[in-house]
Coordinates of N, CA, C and O in Angstrom, one line a residue:
T23 N 3.5 -4.7 -16.1 CA 2.3 -5.0 -17.0 C 1.4 -3.4 -16.4 O 1.4 -3.3 -15.5
E24 N 0.3 -3.5 -17.5 CA -0.8 -2.4 -17.0 C -1.6 -2.8 -15.7 O -1.9 -4.0 -15.5
G25 N -1.5 -2.1 -14.8 CA -2.3 -2.1 -13.7 C -1.4 -2.4 -12.4 O -1.6 -2.4 -11.3
D26 N 0.0 -2.7 -12.8 CA 1.1 -2.8 -11.6 C 1.2 -1.6 -11.0 O 1.1 -0.4 -11.5
K27 N 1.4 -1.7 -9.8 CA 1.8 -0.6 -8.9 C 3.0 -0.6 -8.5 O 3.7 -1.6 -7.8
V28 N 4.1 0.1 -9.1 CA 5.5 0.0 -9.0 C 6.2 0.9 -8.1 O 6.0 2.1 -7.9
V29 N 7.0 0.2 -7.1 CA 7.9 0.8 -6.2 C 9.4 0.6 -6.6 O 9.8 -0.5 -7.0
L30 N 9.7 1.7 -6.9 CA 11.1 1.7 -7.5 C 12.3 1.9 -6.2 O 12.3 3.0 -5.6
W31 N 13.4 1.3 -6.2 CA 14.5 1.3 -5.2 C 15.4 2.0 -6.3 O 16.1 1.2 -7.3
G32 N 15.7 3.1 -6.3 CA 16.6 3.9 -7.4 C 18.0 3.9 -7.1 O 18.5 5.0 -7.2
G33 N 18.5 2.8 -7.3 CA 20.0 2.7 -6.9 C 20.7 1.5 -6.5 O 19.8 0.4 -6.5
G34 N 21.7 1.5 -6.0 CA 22.5 0.1 -5.5 C 21.9 -0.2 -4.2 O 21.3 0.6 -3.5
I35 N 22.0 -1.4 -3.6 CA 21.7 -1.8 -2.3 C 23.1 -1.8 -1.6 O 24.0 -2.7 -2.0
Y36 N 23.5 -0.8 -0.7 CA 24.6 -0.8 -0.1 C 24.5 -1.1 1.5 O 23.3 -1.2 1.8
N37 N 25.5 -1.8 2.1 CA 25.3 -2.2 3.5 C 24.6 -1.2 4.6 O 24.3 -1.6 5.7
W38 N 24.4 0.1 4.4 CA 23.9 1.0 5.2 C 22.5 1.1 4.8 O 22.0 1.7 5.6
F39 N 21.8 0.4 3.9 CA 20.4 0.5 3.4 C 19.9 -0.7 4.3 O 20.4 -1.6 4.8
D40 N 18.6 -0.6 4.3 CA 17.6 -1.8 4.7 C 16.6 -1.9 3.8 O 15.5 -1.7 4.0
P41 N 17.1 -3.1 2.8 CA 16.0 -3.5 2.0 C 15.3 -4.7 2.4 O 14.2 -4.9 2.0
L42 N 16.0 -5.2 3.6 CA 15.1 -6.3 4.4 C 13.8 -6.1 4.8 O 12.8 -6.7 4.7
T43 N 13.7 -4.8 5.6 CA 12.3 -4.2 6.3 C 11.5 -4.1 4.8 O 10.2 -4.2 4.8
L44 N 11.9 -3.6 4.1 CA 11.2 -3.2 2.5 C 10.7 -4.4 2.1 O 9.4 -4.5 1.8
L45 N 11.3 -5.6 1.9 CA 11.0 -6.9 1.5 C 10.1 -7.5 2.4 O 8.9 -8.1 1.8
R46 N 10.1 -7.3 3.6 CA 9.0 -8.0 4.7 C 7.8 -7.0 4.4 O 6.8 -7.6 4.4
A47 N 7.8 -5.7 4.2 CA 6.7 -4.9 4.1 C 5.9 -5.3 2.8 O 4.6 -5.3 2.8
V48 N 6.6 -5.5 1.7 CA 6.0 -5.7 0.5 C 5.3 -7.4 0.6 O 4.4 -7.4 -0.1
D49 N 5.9 -8.0 1.5 CA 5.5 -9.2 1.4 C 4.3 -9.5 2.0 O 3.1 -10.1 1.9
K50 N 4.2 -8.6 3.1 CA 2.9 -8.2 4.0 C 1.7 -7.3 3.0 O 0.5 -7.9 2.8
L51 N 2.2 -6.6 2.3 CA 1.3 -5.6 1.6 C 0.8 -6.6 0.4 O -0.3 -6.3 -0.2
R52 N 1.5 -7.3 -0.3 CA 1.0 -8.2 -1.5 C -0.5 -8.9 -1.1 O -1.0 -9.1 -2.2
S53 N -0.7 -9.2 0.1 CA -2.1 -9.7 0.3 C -3.2 -8.9 0.2 O -4.2 -9.2 -0.1
R54 N -3.0 -7.4 0.6 CA -3.9 -6.6 0.3 C -4.0 -5.8 -1.0 O -4.8 -5.2 -1.3
L55 N -2.8 -5.7 -1.4 CA -2.5 -5.0 -2.8 C -1.7 -6.2 -3.8 O -0.5 -5.8 -4.0
P56 N -2.4 -6.9 -4.3 CA -1.5 -8.0 -5.2 C -0.8 -7.4 -6.3 O 0.1 -8.1 -6.8
E57 N -1.4 -6.3 -6.7 CA -0.4 -5.7 -8.1 C 0.6 -4.9 -7.8 O 1.3 -4.4 -8.6
V58 N 1.2 -4.9 -6.4 CA 2.4 -4.2 -6.1 C 3.5 -4.9 -6.7 O 3.8 -6.1 -6.7
R59 N 4.7 -4.1 -6.9 CA 5.8 -4.7 -7.8 C 6.9 -3.7 -7.1 O 6.9 -2.6 -7.4
L60 N 7.9 -4.4 -6.6 CA 9.0 -3.7 -6.3 C 10.4 -4.0 -7.2 O 10.6 -5.4 -7.4
Y61 N 10.9 -3.1 -7.7 CA 11.9 -3.0 -8.7 C 13.3 -2.3 -8.0 O 13.2 -1.4 -7.8
F62 N 14.2 -3.5 -7.9 CA 15.8 -2.6 -7.6 C 16.4 -2.4 -9.1 O 16.7 -3.2 -9.7
L63 N 16.8 -0.9 -9.0 CA 17.2 -0.6 -10.1 C 18.7 -1.3 -10.5 O 19.2 -1.4 -11.5
G64 N 19.6 -1.7 -9.5 CA 20.8 -2.2 -9.8 C 21.4 -2.8 -8.6 O 21.5 -2.5 -7.3
L65 N 22.0 -4.1 -8.9 CA 22.3 -4.9 -7.9 C 24.3 -4.6 -8.1 O 24.7 -4.8 -6.9
R66 N 24.8 -4.8 -9.3 CA 26.2 -4.7 -9.3 C 26.8 -3.3 -9.8 O 26.2 -2.7 -10.7
H67 N 27.4 -2.8 -9.0 CA 28.2 -1.4 -9.1 C 28.9 -1.4 -10.4 O 29.6 -2.3 -10.7
P68 N 28.8 -0.3 -11.2 CA 29.3 -0.3 -12.4 C 30.9 -0.1 -12.3 O 31.7 -0.5 -13.3
N69 N 31.6 0.4 -11.2 CA 32.8 0.6 -10.9 C 33.5 -0.8 -10.3 O 33.0 -1.2 -9.3
P70 N 34.2 -1.8 -11.1 CA 34.5 -3.0 -10.5 C 35.6 -2.7 -9.2 O 35.5 -4.0 -8.4
Q71 N 35.8 -1.6 -9.0 CA 36.7 -1.5 -7.7 C 35.6 -1.4 -6.4 O 36.1 -1.5 -5.2
V72 N 34.4 -1.2 -6.9 CA 33.3 -1.1 -5.4 C 33.1 -2.7 -5.4 O 32.4 -3.3 -6.2
G73 N 33.2 -3.1 -4.2 CA 33.2 -4.9 -3.9 C 31.6 -5.0 -3.7 O 30.8 -4.2 -3.7
E74 N 31.4 -6.3 -3.8 CA 30.1 -6.9 -3.6 C 29.5 -6.4 -2.1 O 30.7 -6.5 -1.3
M75 N 28.5 -6.2 -2.0 CA 27.8 -5.9 -0.7 C 27.3 -6.9 0.0 O 26.1 -7.6 -0.9
K76 N 27.2 -7.4 1.3 CA 26.6 -8.4 1.8 C 25.2 -8.0 2.1 O 24.3 -8.9 1.8
M77 N 24.8 -6.7 2.2 CA 23.2 -6.6 2.3 C 22.8 -6.8 0.7 O 21.2 -7.3 0.9
T78 N 23.4 -6.6 -0.4 CA 22.8 -7.1 -1.4 C 22.4 -8.7 -1.5 O 21.4 -9.2 -1.9
D79 N 23.5 -9.3 -1.1 CA 23.2 -11.0 -1.1 C 22.2 -11.2 -0.1 O 21.2 -12.1 -0.3
D80 N 22.1 -10.5 1.2 CA 21.0 -10.8 2.0 C 19.7 -10.2 1.6 O 18.7 -11.0 1.7
A81 N 19.8 -9.3 0.7 CA 18.1 -9.0 0.2 C 17.9 -10.1 -0.9 O 16.5 -10.2 -0.8
V82 N 18.6 -10.3 -1.8 CA 18.1 -11.2 -2.7 C 17.9 -12.7 -1.9 O 16.8 -13.4 -2.5
A83 N 18.4 -12.9 -1.3 CA 18.3 -14.2 -0.3 C 16.6 -14.2 0.5 O 16.1 -15.2 0.2
L84 N 16.5 -13.2 1.0 CA 15.1 -13.1 1.6 C 14.1 -13.0 0.5 O 13.1 -13.5 1.1
A85 N 14.4 -12.2 -0.3 CA 13.3 -12.2 -1.5 C 12.8 -13.5 -2.0 O 12.0 -14.0 -2.3
H86 N 14.2 -14.5 -2.1 CA 13.9 -15.7 -2.6 C 12.9 -16.7 -1.4 O 12.1 -17.3 -1.6
E87 N 13.6 -16.4 -0.3 CA 13.0 -17.0 0.7 C 11.5 -16.9 1.2 O 10.6 -17.6 1.3
L88 N 10.9 -15.4 0.8 CA 9.6 -15.2 0.9 C 8.7 -15.3 -0.3 O 7.7 -15.2 -0.3
G89 N 9.5 -15.8 -1.3 CA 8.9 -16.2 -2.5 C 8.2 -15.2 -3.2 O 7.3 -15.2 -3.9
L90 N 9.1 -14.1 -3.2 CA 8.6 -12.8 -4.1 C 9.5 -12.5 -5.3 O 8.8 -11.9 -6.0
V91 N 10.4 -13.3 -5.5 CA 11.2 -12.8 -6.8 C 10.5 -13.4 -7.9 O 9.8 -14.6 -8.2
G92 N 10.3 -12.4 -9.0 CA 9.5 -12.9 -10.1 C 8.2 -12.6 -10.1 O 7.4 -12.6 -11.3
T93 N 7.6 -12.4 -9.1 CA 6.3 -12.1 -9.0 C 6.0 -10.5 -8.4 O 5.3 -10.2 -8.9
H94 N 6.7 -10.4 -7.3 CA 6.4 -9.0 -6.7 C 7.8 -8.3 -6.6 O 7.7 -7.4 -6.1
V95 N 8.7 -9.0 -6.7 CA 10.0 -8.3 -6.5 C 10.9 -8.7 -7.6 O 11.1 -9.9 -8.1
F96 N 11.6 -7.7 -8.1 CA 12.5 -8.0 -9.3 C 13.6 -7.0 -9.2 O 13.8 -5.9 -8.7
F97 N 14.9 -7.6 -9.4 CA 16.2 -7.3 -9.4 C 16.9 -7.3 -10.6 O 17.0 -7.9 -11.4
N98 N 17.5 -5.8 -11.0 CA 18.1 -5.7 -12.1 C 19.7 -6.1 -11.7 O 20.2 -5.5 -11.0
E99 N 20.1 -7.0 -12.4 CA 21.3 -7.6 -11.9 C 22.5 -6.7 -12.3 O 23.5 -7.0 -11.6
D100 N 22.5 -6.0 -13.3 CA 23.4 -5.2 -13.5 C 23.4 -3.7 -13.2 O 23.0 -3.3 -12.0
W101 N 23.5 -2.9 -13.9 CA 23.3 -1.3 -13.6 C 22.8 -0.6 -15.0 O 23.3 -1.1 -16.0
V102 N 21.8 0.2 -14.6 CA 21.2 0.8 -15.8 C 22.0 2.0 -16.3 O 22.5 2.7 -15.5
D103 N 22.1 2.0 -17.6 CA 22.9 3.3 -18.2 C 22.2 4.5 -17.7 O 21.0 4.7 -17.6
Y104 N 22.9 5.7 -17.5 CA 22.7 6.7 -17.2 C 21.3 7.5 -18.0 O 20.5 7.9 -17.9
D105 N 21.9 7.2 -19.6 CA 20.8 7.7 -20.4 C 19.5 7.0 -20.5 O 18.6 7.2 -21.1
D106 N 19.3 5.8 -19.7 CA 18.1 4.8 -19.7 C 17.4 5.1 -18.4 O 16.2 4.5 -18.3
R107 N 18.0 5.7 -17.6 CA 17.5 5.6 -16.0 C 16.1 6.4 -16.0 O 15.1 5.8 -15.3
Q108 N 15.9 7.4 -16.8 CA 14.9 8.1 -16.6 C 13.4 7.1 -17.0 O 12.2 7.5 -16.3
N109 N 13.7 6.3 -17.9 CA 12.5 5.5 -18.4 C 12.0 4.6 -17.0 O 10.7 4.4 -17.2
Y110 N 12.7 4.1 -16.1 CA 12.4 3.4 -15.0 C 11.8 4.4 -14.0 O 10.7 3.9 -13.3
F111 N 12.4 5.5 -13.6 CA 11.7 6.4 -12.9 C 10.3 7.0 -13.5 O 9.5 7.3 -12.4
L112 N 10.1 7.3 -14.4 CA 9.0 7.7 -15.2 C 7.9 6.6 -15.1 O 6.7 6.9 -15.3
E113 N 8.2 5.4 -14.8 CA 7.1 4.4 -15.2 C 6.8 3.7 -13.7 O 5.8 3.1 -13.4
A114 N 7.6 4.4 -12.7 CA 7.2 4.0 -11.3 C 6.1 4.8 -10.8 O 5.8 5.8 -11.1
D115 N 5.5 4.3 -9.5 CA 4.3 5.0 -8.9 C 5.1 5.5 -7.6 O 4.3 6.8 -7.1
I116 N 6.0 4.8 -7.0 CA 6.7 5.3 -5.8 C 8.1 5.2 -5.8 O 8.6 4.3 -6.4
G117 N 8.8 6.3 -5.1 CA 10.2 6.0 -5.0 C 10.5 5.8 -3.6 O 9.8 6.2 -2.7
V118 N 11.3 4.4 -3.2 CA 11.6 4.1 -1.6 C 13.1 4.1 -1.6 O 14.0 4.0 -2.3
S119 N 13.3 4.6 -0.3 CA 14.7 4.5 0.4 C 14.7 4.1 1.7 O 14.2 4.8 2.7
T120 N 15.0 2.9 2.1 CA 15.1 2.5 3.6 C 16.5 2.3 3.9 O 17.2 1.5 3.1
H121 N 16.7 2.9 5.2 CA 18.0 2.7 5.7 C 18.1 2.2 7.0 O 17.0 2.2 7.8
L122 N 19.1 1.8 7.5 CA 19.3 1.4 8.9 C 19.5 2.6 10.0 O 19.8 3.8 9.4
D123 N 19.2 2.4 11.1 CA 19.4 3.6 12.0 C 20.7 3.6 12.7 O 21.3 2.6 13.2
H124 N 21.5 4.6 11.9 CA 23.1 4.5 12.1 C 23.5 5.9 11.9 O 22.9 6.9 11.4
V125 N 24.7 6.2 12.4 CA 25.3 7.4 12.5 C 25.4 8.1 11.0 O 25.1 9.4 10.9
E126 N 25.7 7.0 10.1 CA 25.5 7.6 8.6 C 24.4 8.3 8.1 O 24.5 9.4 7.5
T127 N 23.2 7.8 8.9 CA 22.1 8.4 8.5 C 21.8 10.0 8.9 O 21.3 10.8 8.1
E128 N 22.4 10.1 10.0 CA 22.4 11.7 10.3 C 23.0 12.8 9.5 O 22.6 13.9 9.4
F129 N 24.0 12.3 8.7 CA 24.8 13.1 7.8 C 24.3 13.0 6.5 O 25.2 13.5 5.7
S130 N 23.6 12.1 6.1 CA 23.4 11.7 4.6 C 22.5 12.7 4.0 O 21.7 13.2 4.7
F131 N 22.9 12.6 2.6 CA 21.7 13.3 1.8 C 21.7 12.5 0.6 O 22.4 12.3 -0.2
R132 N 20.6 11.6 0.6 CA 20.7 10.7 -0.2 C 19.9 11.2 -1.9 O 19.0 11.5 -1.9
T133 N 21.0 11.2 -2.5 CA 20.7 11.7 -4.1 C 19.6 10.9 -5.0 O 19.2 11.5 -5.7
R134 N 19.4 9.6 -4.7 CA 18.4 8.9 -5.2 C 16.9 9.6 -4.9 O 16.0 9.6 -5.8
L135 N 17.0 10.3 -3.9 CA 15.7 11.2 -3.5 C 15.5 12.3 -4.5 O 14.5 12.8 -4.8
L136 N 16.6 13.0 -4.8 CA 16.5 14.0 -6.0 C 16.1 13.5 -7.2 O 15.3 14.1 -7.7
D137 N 16.4 12.1 -7.5 CA 15.7 11.6 -8.8 C 14.2 11.5 -8.6 O 13.6 11.4 -9.6
Y138 N 14.0 10.9 -7.5 CA 12.5 10.8 -7.3 C 11.7 12.1 -7.3 O 10.5 12.2 -8.1
L139 N 12.3 13.1 -7.0 CA 11.6 14.6 -6.9 C 11.7 14.8 -8.6 O 10.8 15.6 -9.2
W140 N 12.6 14.6 -9.2 CA 12.8 15.0 -10.7 C 11.7 14.3 -11.2 O 11.0 15.1 -12.2
A141 N 11.3 13.2 -11.0 CA 10.2 12.4 -11.7 C 9.0 12.6 -10.9 O 8.0 11.9 -11.5
S142 N 8.8 13.6 -10.1 CA 7.7 13.6 -9.3 C 6.9 12.4 -8.8 O 6.0 12.2 -8.7
L143 N 7.9 11.5 -8.1 CA 7.4 10.5 -7.6 C 7.3 10.5 -5.9 O 8.2 11.0 -5.3
P144 N 5.9 10.3 -5.5 CA 6.0 10.4 -4.0 C 6.9 9.4 -3.5 O 7.4 8.3 -4.1
I145 N 7.4 10.0 -2.2 CA 8.4 9.0 -1.7 C 8.2 8.4 -0.2 O 7.4 9.2 0.4
V146 N 8.5 7.2 -0.1 CA 8.3 6.7 1.1 C 10.0 6.3 1.7 O 10.6 5.6 0.9
A147 N 10.5 6.8 2.7 CA 11.6 6.7 3.2 C 11.9 6.7 4.7 O 10.8 7.0 5.3
T148 N 13.0 6.1 5.2 CA 13.1 5.9 6.6 C 13.5 7.5 7.3 O 14.1 8.1 6.5
A149 N 12.8 7.6 8.2 CA 13.0 8.8 8.9 C 14.4 9.0 9.4 O 15.2 8.1 9.5
G150 N 14.9 10.2 9.5 CA 15.9 10.6 10.4 C 17.2 11.3 9.6 O 18.1 11.8 10.4
D151 N 17.0 11.5 8.2 CA 17.9 12.5 7.6 C 17.4 13.8 7.3 O 16.1 13.6 7.2
S152 N 18.0 14.5 6.5 CA 17.5 15.8 6.2 C 16.6 15.7 5.2 O 15.6 16.5 5.3
L153 N 16.6 14.6 4.2 CA 15.6 14.6 3.0 C 14.1 14.0 3.7 O 13.2 14.3 3.3
A154 N 14.5 13.1 4.7 CA 13.2 12.7 5.4 C 12.6 13.8 5.9 O 11.1 13.8 6.2
G155 N 13.2 14.6 6.6 CA 12.5 15.9 7.3 C 11.6 16.6 6.1 O 10.8 17.3 6.4
L156 N 12.2 16.6 4.9 CA 11.6 17.7 3.7 C 10.2 16.6 3.2 O 9.2 17.5 3.0
I157 N 10.4 15.2 3.6 CA 9.3 14.5 3.0 C 8.1 14.8 4.0 O 7.1 15.1 3.5
E158 N 8.6 14.8 5.5 CA 7.3 15.2 6.5 C 6.7 16.7 6.4 O 5.6 16.7 6.5
T159 N 7.8 17.6 6.1 CA 7.2 18.9 6.2 C 6.6 19.5 4.9 O 5.9 20.3 5.0
R160 N 7.1 18.9 3.9 CA 6.3 19.4 2.5 C 5.5 18.4 1.9 O 4.9 18.7 0.8
D161 N 5.1 17.6 2.6 CA 4.0 16.5 2.2 C 4.3 15.7 0.8 O 3.2 15.7 0.2
I162 N 5.4 15.4 0.7 CA 5.7 14.9 -0.7 C 6.1 13.2 -0.3 O 6.4 12.5 -1.7
G163 N 5.4 12.9 0.5 CA 5.5 11.2 0.9 C 5.3 11.0 2.1 O 4.7 11.9 3.1
I164 N 5.9 9.9 2.7 CA 5.8 9.5 4.2 C 7.1 8.9 4.6 O 7.7 8.3 4.0
A165 N 7.6 9.3 5.8 CA 8.6 9.0 6.4 C 8.5 8.1 7.5 O 7.4 8.2 8.3
V166 N 9.0 6.8 7.6 CA 8.5 5.8 8.6 C 9.8 5.8 9.6 O 10.9 5.8 9.1
P167 N 9.7 5.1 10.6 CA 10.8 4.8 11.7 C 11.7 3.5 11.0 O 11.2 2.7 10.3
A168 N 12.9 3.7 11.3 CA 13.6 2.5 10.7 C 13.3 1.3 11.5 O 13.0 1.1 12.7
G169 N 13.2 0.1 10.6 CA 13.0 -1.1 10.9 C 11.6 -1.6 11.1 O 11.0 -2.6 11.5
D170 N 10.6 -0.6 10.8 CA 9.4 -0.7 11.2 C 8.4 -1.4 10.0 O 8.0 -0.6 9.1
V171 N 8.4 -2.8 10.0 CA 7.5 -3.3 8.7 C 6.3 -2.7 8.7 O 5.8 -2.5 7.7
D172 N 5.4 -2.8 9.8 CA 4.0 -2.4 9.5 C 3.8 -0.9 9.3 O 3.0 -0.6 8.4
A173 N 4.9 0.0 9.8 CA 4.6 1.4 9.4 C 4.8 1.5 7.6 O 4.3 2.2 7.1
L174 N 6.0 0.8 7.4 CA 6.5 0.9 6.0 C 5.3 0.2 5.1 O 5.1 0.9 4.0
E175 N 4.6 -0.9 5.4 CA 3.7 -1.6 4.6 C 2.6 -0.2 4.5 O 1.7 -0.2 3.5
A176 N 2.2 0.0 5.7 CA 1.0 1.3 5.6 C 1.2 2.5 4.9 O 0.3 3.0 4.2
A177 N 2.5 2.9 4.8 CA 2.9 4.0 4.0 C 2.8 3.5 2.5 O 2.3 4.3 1.8
L178 N 3.4 2.6 2.3 CA 3.4 2.0 0.7 C 1.7 1.8 0.2 O 1.4 2.5 -0.9
F179 N 1.1 1.2 1.2 CA -0.2 0.9 1.0 C -1.0 2.3 0.6 O -2.0 2.5 -0.3
R180 N -1.0 3.2 1.5 CA -1.6 4.6 1.4 C -1.3 5.3 0.0 O -2.4 5.8 -0.4
I181 N 0.1 5.5 -0.1 CA 0.2 6.0 -1.5 C -0.2 5.4 -2.6 O -0.7 6.0 -3.7
L182 N 0.1 4.2 -2.6 CA -0.3 3.2 -3.9 C -1.9 3.2 -4.0 O -2.4 3.1 -5.0
D183 N -2.5 3.2 -2.9 CA -4.3 2.8 -2.8 C -5.0 4.2 -2.7 O -6.1 4.0 -3.5
D184 N -4.7 5.2 -2.3 CA -5.3 6.3 -2.2 C -4.8 7.4 -3.3 O -3.5 8.1 -3.2
E185 N -5.7 7.5 -4.5 CA -5.3 8.3 -5.6 C -5.1 9.6 -5.2 O -4.5 10.3 -5.6
A186 N -6.2 10.1 -4.3 CA -6.1 11.4 -4.0 C -4.9 11.8 -3.2 O -4.3 13.2 -3.5
F187 N -4.4 11.1 -2.3 CA -3.3 11.1 -1.6 C -2.2 11.3 -2.6 O -1.1 12.2 -2.4
H188 N -2.0 10.3 -3.6 CA -0.9 10.1 -4.2 C -0.8 11.5 -5.1 O 0.3 12.1 -5.5
A189 N -2.0 11.9 -5.7 CA -1.9 13.1 -6.5 C -1.4 14.3 -5.5 O -0.7 15.3 -6.2
S190 N -1.9 14.4 -4.5 CA -1.5 15.7 -3.7 C 0.1 15.4 -3.3 O 0.6 16.7 -3.3
C191 N 0.5 14.3 -3.1 CA 2.0 14.2 -3.0 C 2.9 14.7 -4.2 O 3.7 15.5 -4.1
R192 N 2.4 14.2 -5.4 CA 2.9 14.7 -6.7 C 2.7 16.1 -6.9 O 3.6 16.8 -7.4
A193 N 1.7 16.8 -6.5 CA 1.4 18.3 -6.6 C 2.5 18.9 -5.7 O 3.0 20.1 -6.0
A194 N 2.8 18.5 -4.5 CA 3.7 19.0 -3.6 C 5.1 18.8 -4.1 O 6.0 19.8 -3.9
I195 N 5.3 17.7 -4.7 CA 6.6 17.7 -5.3 C 6.8 18.8 -6.2 O 8.1 19.1 -6.5
E196 N 5.9 19.2 -7.3 CA 6.2 20.0 -8.2 C 6.5 21.4 -7.6 O 7.2 22.2 -8.3
R197 N 6.0 21.7 -6.4 CA 6.5 22.9 -5.5 C 7.9 22.9 -5.0 O 8.3 23.9 -5.1
V198 N 8.0 21.5 -4.8 CA 9.5 21.6 -3.8 C 10.6 21.3 -5.0 O 11.8 21.8 -4.7
A199 N 10.2 20.4 -6.2 CA 11.4 20.3 -6.7 C 12.3 21.4 -7.3 O 13.5 21.1 -7.5
S200 N 11.9 22.6 -7.8 CA 12.5 23.5 -8.2 C 13.5 24.0 -7.1 O 14.4 24.6 -7.8
D201 N 13.3 23.8 -5.8 CA 14.4 24.2 -4.9 C 15.7 23.5 -5.2 O 16.6 23.8 -4.5
Y202 N 15.7 22.3 -5.9 CA 16.9 21.4 -6.0 C 17.6 21.5 -7.4 O 18.2 20.6 -7.6
R203 N 16.9 22.4 -8.3 CA 17.9 22.4 -9.5 C 19.2 23.1 -9.5 O 19.4 24.0 -8.4
W204 N 20.0 22.8 -10.1 CA 21.5 23.2 -10.1 C 21.4 24.8 -9.9 O 22.2 25.4 -9.2
S205 N 20.6 25.4 -10.9 CA 20.6 27.0 -10.9 C 20.2 27.4 -9.6 O 20.8 28.7 -9.2
K206 N 19.6 26.8 -8.6 CA 19.0 27.3 -7.4 C 20.1 27.0 -6.4 O 20.6 27.7 -5.7
V207 N 20.6 25.8 -6.3 CA 21.5 25.1 -5.3 C 23.0 25.7 -5.3 O 23.7 26.1 -4.4
L208 N 23.2 26.3 -6.6 CA 24.6 27.0 -6.9 C 24.6 28.6 -6.6 O 25.6 29.1 -6.4
E209 N 23.2 29.0 -6.3 CA 23.5 30.4 -6.0 C 24.4 31.0 -5.0 O 24.9 31.9 -5.2
P210 N 24.3 30.3 -3.9 CA 25.2 30.7 -2.7 C 26.7 30.7 -3.1 O 27.4 31.7 -2.8
L211 N 27.0 30.0 -3.8 CA 28.5 29.7 -4.5 C 28.6 30.7 -5.4 O 30.1 31.2 -5.6
L212 N 27.9 31.1 -6.3 CA 28.1 32.0 -7.5 C 27.8 33.6 -6.8 O 28.8 34.3 -7.2

């Protein structure tokens, strides 16, 4: 609704991600920012060969346990069609990606963050991968330590509550995003 502050989890919930810390941060954040809304873009993978993820079940269970479902946290049970995805990204205020401190992190390149750049969404993400380094050095959001509820809640609050900071992140994204267009990233191969 009008006035909601939408935090978008722009993809599926897989076992190497950490939605649990995010849910605890939103639970804490709702007391000082009641209009916060966290939306998980997809729970069920469109490929039936990709099995159910335990972390998905754990996230839904924790959201219910904390009393967040339907008020501050919303899960899209299915998968958003590719042609409709932009509508979710363009309605959000922040893109978020939290993950566990794991060897996968060091070598990952989280493509959902590219969607956030495309939509000029300030990003809150767990530190430790190459795109988190970009977030920190180019001022396009805030990177937080893995598993740190307080740091994550503070980062979400700052970007959602501080309009000037939110705007400066968006402006920085405008300068960074063009570096990740296909025409640019394919230059070395061409």
